[in-house]
Amino acid sequence: MVSTSSRARPKKKSTPHRKHAHDVPDPQGIRRLLLAWYRKVRRDLPWRRTQDPYAIWLSEVMLQQTRVETVIPYYARFLEAFPTVLALAEAPLDRVLGAWSGLGYYRRARMLHEGAQELARSYAGELPRTSAALRGIRGIGPYTAGAVASIAFGEAAALVDGNVHRVLARLYAIDEDDAKTRKRAWEIAEQLVKGEAPGDFNQALMELGATVCTPRPKCDECPVASQCRALAEGRETSLPRPKKRPEVPTLERTAMVVERPDRAVLLARCGPEGRFAGLWEPPMVDGAVGAKAFGLGSAVAAGEVVHVLTHRRLQVHVLRGSEGAKAPKVAPEYAEHRWVLPADAKDIGVSTLCRKVLRKAGLAW
Ligand code: SF4
């Protein structure tokens, strides 16, 4: 239980909002203020113009870790290519990864595809209507289940993403480590969502976190400032407690780029496991190695590419084959390899790292 004692309050210049410190937070007040605000300021986003559960599911998956402006064109193109769950389920994974190319976090696309196949097999291509049943689908976690169930089906299902976590940690001044704050945020979200328009309420919470209660909060513009305990205690910028991030190790790799006279490049498809599963890239091996590691007599060093992932940093030395179109040796971890023309790249999954490597080798991909 959060203490309402005023003793913990640091001496800080008072603002009009802080005078309510003893009364906050009031769940009904939060609901009322947030809903009224959201209905006034909500951004007109493509996925807010539909009630199609599949389109809402897609938007929620795309928006994880990715900015709204980046998602908008991908969302439209993806829906055009795969307008229904069944269309997505029937599509080959390569085409799905191709439509996702450049959006990053490709695991999301693979899970979406697997989820669609499960829905095609078990639910005739429809999404089940409850968060509990949605959570049973491969790739749909508690957050996505809550979003789809509340927005598409009107269920009072809670959700907590990074933005909501930050908003609730501040509103309720949760001063715990990351895991405990997350647990508490889910409990609060479950209480708050009960009431009218749960889908709008969840979107209001997310919208507040995305536009007002940002890492540097704009409390002067906040519709629930009168309810915010962190603001009342002068801790709006210090909560939630920062997550301890482990140091990210660097993995050194070498990529070999060989281009044929017709501009086709030899690409290899990564195996089914790992961060780049199913994606195509110039053949790579671990370490800083020379042309011999690829069975070639010589190569030109084209430079280095650094690519930062969530848990590691990749430092890729780029070699460009200098023996014409002689194909390099491809490591056995790759599932397959073939010559690919730049025009055909849209039909396969090509990661941002792959494009960076090809550009470093002087190719316009
Ligand atoms: Fe509290 Fe400020 Fe966040 Fe509003 S924007 S919830 S007042 S910290």
XYZ file of C-alpha atoms and ligand atoms in Angstrom:
373
model
C 0.000 0.000 0.000
C 1.310 3.425 -0.876
C 1.751 5.800 2.063
C -0.063 9.113 1.907
C 2.244 10.650 4.504
C 3.411 14.126 3.598
C 6.681 13.636 5.527
C 8.364 12.086 2.493
C 7.727 15.168 0.417
C 10.895 17.072 -0.439
C 10.868 20.832 -0.030
C 10.056 21.904 -3.542
C 8.262 24.894 -4.973
C 4.547 24.265 -4.760
C 2.428 24.114 -7.922
C -1.351 24.373 -8.136
C -1.560 20.575 -8.560
C 0.375 19.721 -5.408
C -2.305 21.011 -3.063
C -4.304 17.815 -3.789
C -1.559 15.536 -2.478
C -3.696 14.125 0.356
C -6.520 12.973 -1.897
C -4.695 11.228 -4.685
C -5.008 9.001 -6.492
C -8.730 8.431 -6.974
C -9.431 5.702 -9.582
C -12.802 7.150 -10.604
C -11.260 10.599 -10.992
C -8.443 9.213 -13.097
C -10.894 7.340 -15.349
C -13.149 10.343 -15.838
C -10.368 12.842 -16.522
C -8.411 10.561 -18.817
C -11.396 9.524 -20.920
C -12.560 13.126 -21.362
C -9.039 14.193 -22.338
C -8.534 11.298 -24.752
C -11.808 11.957 -26.537
C -10.698 15.538 -27.089
C -7.079 15.064 -28.149
C -6.785 11.534 -29.558
C -4.570 11.355 -32.612
C -6.287 10.175 -35.778
C -4.292 6.996 -36.443
C -5.170 4.397 -39.108
C -5.757 1.587 -36.591
C -8.178 3.795 -34.665
C -10.455 3.905 -37.705
C -11.157 0.171 -37.692
C -12.911 -2.384 -35.537
C -11.273 -5.303 -37.381
C -9.622 -7.372 -34.601
C -6.934 -8.608 -37.007
C -5.953 -5.053 -38.011
C -5.900 -4.000 -34.342
C -3.749 -7.021 -33.466
C -1.353 -6.164 -36.302
C -1.055 -2.535 -35.174
C -0.328 -3.556 -31.585
C 2.421 -5.943 -32.696
C 3.983 -3.364 -35.030
C 3.871 -0.629 -32.388
C 5.910 -2.635 -29.876
C 9.335 -0.947 -29.630
C 8.553 1.143 -32.713
C 7.434 4.726 -33.234
C 3.964 5.534 -34.577
C 5.326 7.500 -37.590
C 7.504 4.523 -38.588
C 4.645 2.046 -38.283
C 2.009 3.909 -40.363
C 3.356 3.079 -43.879
C 4.252 -0.505 -42.900
C 0.796 -1.066 -41.435
C -0.941 0.050 -44.637
C 1.331 -1.997 -46.918
C 1.099 -5.094 -44.724
C -2.690 -4.983 -44.640
C -2.789 -4.546 -48.384
C -0.536 -7.583 -48.866
C -2.251 -9.709 -46.185
C -5.780 -8.309 -45.645
C -7.030 -11.148 -43.425
C -5.751 -13.690 -40.924
C -6.219 -16.416 -43.549
C -4.242 -14.477 -46.182
C -1.405 -14.072 -43.688
C -1.554 -17.712 -42.597
C -1.312 -18.935 -46.191
C 1.561 -16.639 -47.187
C 5.105 -18.025 -47.226
C 7.269 -16.721 -44.366
C 9.669 -15.101 -46.848
C 6.894 -12.818 -48.143
C 5.862 -11.897 -44.591
C 9.452 -11.071 -43.616
C 9.771 -9.139 -46.882
C 6.801 -6.946 -45.921
C 8.382 -6.456 -42.481
C 11.839 -5.623 -43.867
C 13.247 -2.511 -42.203
C 10.779 -2.488 -39.291
C 13.159 -4.482 -37.073
C 12.502 -7.013 -34.296
C 11.693 -9.682 -36.880
C 10.665 -12.157 -34.219
C 7.397 -10.195 -34.111
C 6.716 -11.001 -37.770
C 7.519 -14.687 -37.320
C 5.248 -14.908 -34.257
C 2.456 -13.020 -36.033
C 2.706 -15.489 -38.906
C 2.663 -18.485 -36.557
C -0.250 -16.962 -34.625
C -2.209 -16.508 -37.871
C -1.558 -20.133 -38.801
C -2.834 -21.271 -35.407
C -5.948 -19.093 -35.804
C -6.512 -20.560 -39.280
C -6.224 -24.115 -37.905
C -8.203 -23.728 -34.686
C -10.504 -20.703 -35.076
C -11.309 -20.626 -38.826
C -9.228 -17.456 -39.122
C -11.162 -15.465 -36.494
C -9.613 -13.996 -33.363
C -11.172 -15.324 -30.142
C -13.077 -12.631 -28.262
C -11.580 -12.834 -24.750
C -8.168 -11.905 -23.427
C -7.857 -15.340 -21.779
C -8.405 -17.154 -25.096
C -6.197 -14.691 -26.990
C -3.334 -15.391 -24.584
C -3.521 -19.028 -25.660
C -2.486 -18.106 -29.236
C 1.184 -18.404 -30.054
C 2.893 -15.011 -29.901
C 0.042 -13.181 -28.129
C 1.210 -12.113 -24.669
C -0.754 -10.399 -21.861
C -0.220 -6.907 -23.292
C -1.422 -7.727 -26.824
C -4.302 -9.848 -25.495
C -5.446 -6.927 -23.304
C -5.182 -4.473 -26.183
C -7.136 -6.592 -28.703
C -9.770 -7.745 -26.183
C -10.448 -4.219 -24.901
C -10.200 -2.260 -28.169
C -11.817 -4.740 -30.565
C -14.221 -6.564 -28.226
C -14.861 -4.096 -25.373
C -13.670 -6.453 -22.623
C -12.437 -4.774 -19.429
C -9.006 -6.323 -19.953
C -5.961 -4.517 -18.580
C -2.722 -3.818 -20.379
C 0.658 -2.478 -19.360
C 3.318 -1.550 -21.886
C 6.387 0.601 -21.293
C 4.392 3.836 -21.488
C 1.593 2.658 -19.187
C 4.167 1.321 -16.737
C 5.738 4.793 -16.530
C 2.363 6.570 -16.141
C 1.121 4.275 -13.365
C 4.460 4.258 -11.527
C 4.171 8.039 -11.350
C 0.449 8.371 -10.672
C 0.754 5.950 -7.732
C 4.380 6.843 -6.816
C 5.511 3.224 -6.964
C 9.061 3.285 -5.673
C 10.126 -0.324 -6.180
C 12.549 -2.153 -8.417
C 11.486 -2.758 -12.005
C 9.902 -6.208 -11.517
C 7.839 -5.150 -8.470
C 6.755 -1.919 -10.172
C 5.635 -3.903 -13.202
C 3.588 -6.302 -11.033
C 1.985 -3.431 -9.132
C 1.254 -1.577 -12.382
C -0.657 -4.602 -13.699
C -2.714 -4.769 -10.473
C -3.576 -1.069 -10.745
C -4.343 -1.322 -14.464
C -6.751 -4.170 -13.715
C -8.619 -1.989 -11.200
C -8.653 1.085 -13.412
C -9.916 -0.571 -16.586
C -13.172 -1.699 -14.978
C -15.852 0.690 -16.154
C -17.228 2.195 -19.356
C -15.265 2.123 -22.625
C -12.299 -0.045 -21.545
C -10.757 0.133 -25.028
C -10.783 3.931 -25.013
C -9.498 3.967 -21.451
C -6.527 1.736 -22.293
C -5.743 3.856 -25.331
C -6.010 6.987 -23.192
C -3.416 5.595 -20.771
C -1.110 4.701 -23.653
C -1.674 8.074 -25.322
C -0.829 9.881 -22.092
C 2.417 7.914 -21.791
C 3.295 8.536 -25.436
C 2.565 12.258 -25.565
C 2.491 13.837 -22.079
C 3.860 11.541 -19.363
C 6.990 10.953 -21.396
C 10.420 10.299 -19.823
C 10.551 14.100 -19.389
C 6.928 14.638 -18.363
C 4.930 17.689 -19.419
C 2.978 17.874 -16.172
C 1.568 21.317 -17.032
C -0.381 19.710 -19.875
C -1.416 16.600 -17.951
C -5.144 15.911 -17.518
C -4.552 13.819 -14.377
C -2.004 16.081 -12.708
C -4.422 16.633 -9.805
C -4.370 12.860 -9.220
C -0.633 12.325 -9.510
C 1.189 11.346 -6.371
C 4.667 11.596 -7.944
C 3.940 15.202 -8.919
C 2.566 15.898 -5.450
C 5.769 14.538 -3.939
C 8.059 16.271 -6.445
C 9.246 12.929 -7.834
C 7.772 13.099 -11.331
C 11.159 12.818 -13.039
C 12.722 10.267 -10.689
C 9.958 7.651 -10.985
C 9.837 4.958 -12.124
C 13.217 3.855 -10.815
C 15.560 3.334 -13.757
C 16.006 -0.255 -14.798
C 19.494 -1.660 -14.252
C 20.819 -2.450 -17.698
C 23.476 -5.122 -18.038
C 26.469 -4.173 -20.140
C 25.939 -5.112 -23.779
C 28.718 -7.381 -25.130
C 30.205 -6.792 -28.582
C 30.258 -9.631 -31.096
C 32.712 -9.295 -33.957
C 31.768 -10.819 -37.322
C 32.974 -10.661 -40.912
C 30.654 -10.490 -43.936
C 31.620 -11.367 -47.505
C 29.845 -9.475 -50.290
C 30.161 -10.876 -53.804
C 28.290 -9.319 -56.724
C 27.730 -10.872 -60.168
C 27.911 -8.741 -63.322
C 24.064 -8.732 -63.468
C 24.117 -7.112 -59.947
C 22.843 -10.221 -58.157
C 24.481 -10.703 -54.751
C 25.033 -14.007 -53.005
C 22.810 -14.009 -49.902
C 22.354 -16.735 -47.304
C 19.253 -17.403 -45.244
C 19.747 -17.623 -41.455
C 18.573 -20.828 -39.779
C 15.301 -21.103 -37.806
C 16.730 -19.999 -34.440
C 18.101 -16.684 -33.254
C 17.657 -12.981 -33.753
C 17.817 -13.059 -37.568
C 15.970 -16.356 -38.084
C 14.673 -16.699 -41.649
C 16.296 -13.456 -42.832
C 18.769 -13.161 -45.707
C 22.237 -11.602 -45.468
C 25.670 -11.811 -47.116
C 27.435 -14.868 -45.657
C 29.064 -14.052 -42.324
C 31.351 -15.824 -39.875
C 32.369 -14.965 -36.322
C 35.546 -12.987 -35.704
C 37.679 -10.691 -37.840
C 38.782 -13.007 -40.648
C 40.131 -12.759 -44.190
C 38.976 -14.005 -47.603
C 40.279 -17.537 -46.975
C 37.553 -18.126 -44.370
C 35.095 -17.826 -47.282
C 37.134 -20.030 -49.614
C 38.285 -17.044 -51.697
C 41.832 -16.051 -52.569
C 41.418 -12.310 -52.044
C 38.975 -9.586 -51.027
C 38.945 -5.850 -50.469
C 38.239 -4.523 -46.974
C 35.264 -2.184 -47.421
C 34.944 -0.954 -43.830
C 32.972 -1.738 -40.724
C 29.317 -1.648 -39.730
C 28.093 -1.400 -36.159
C 24.584 -2.601 -35.386
C 23.148 -2.347 -31.888
C 20.626 -4.957 -30.762
C 18.856 -5.203 -27.414
C 21.345 -7.588 -25.834
C 24.481 -7.143 -27.891
C 26.374 -4.948 -30.257
C 27.449 -6.369 -33.597
C 30.665 -5.129 -35.156
C 30.765 -6.416 -38.732
C 33.899 -6.192 -40.888
C 32.780 -5.993 -44.495
C 34.830 -7.674 -47.246
C 34.057 -7.343 -50.916
C 35.041 -10.320 -53.085
C 37.628 -9.337 -55.697
C 37.577 -12.495 -57.829
C 34.599 -11.661 -60.021
C 31.521 -13.762 -59.404
C 33.201 -16.675 -57.649
C 30.732 -17.746 -54.976
C 32.018 -17.609 -51.402
C 31.828 -20.588 -49.077
C 28.740 -20.391 -46.904
C 28.804 -21.586 -43.277
C 26.636 -24.666 -42.558
C 24.496 -22.753 -39.976
C 22.739 -21.044 -42.878
C 19.587 -22.770 -44.117
C 20.249 -22.041 -47.809
C 21.875 -19.515 -50.124
C 21.290 -18.082 -53.583
C 22.008 -15.141 -55.875
C 19.468 -12.338 -55.321
C 18.845 -9.311 -57.528
C 18.137 -5.986 -55.755
C 14.686 -5.895 -57.406
C 13.773 -9.228 -55.763
C 14.741 -8.127 -52.248
C 11.153 -7.044 -51.527
C 9.995 -10.682 -51.730
C 12.363 -11.923 -49.038
C 13.254 -10.767 -45.545
C 16.305 -8.529 -45.716
C 17.340 -7.026 -42.387
C 18.529 -3.476 -41.837
C 21.940 -4.933 -40.930
C 22.088 -6.658 -44.328
C 21.326 -3.403 -46.148
C 23.949 -1.571 -44.079
C 26.554 -4.226 -45.000
C 25.672 -4.084 -48.715
C 25.843 -0.298 -48.718
C 29.191 -0.396 -46.940
C 30.413 -2.672 -49.752
C 29.410 0.077 -52.184
C 26.182 -1.508 -53.478
C 22.983 0.508 -53.856
C 20.421 -1.692 -52.041
Fe 2.046 12.770 -13.179
Fe 3.266 14.552 -14.695
Fe 2.961 12.051 -15.551
Fe 0.861 13.633 -15.374
S 2.614 13.927 -16.734
S 0.979 11.526 -14.690
S 1.378 14.851 -13.596
S 4.179 12.722 -13.817
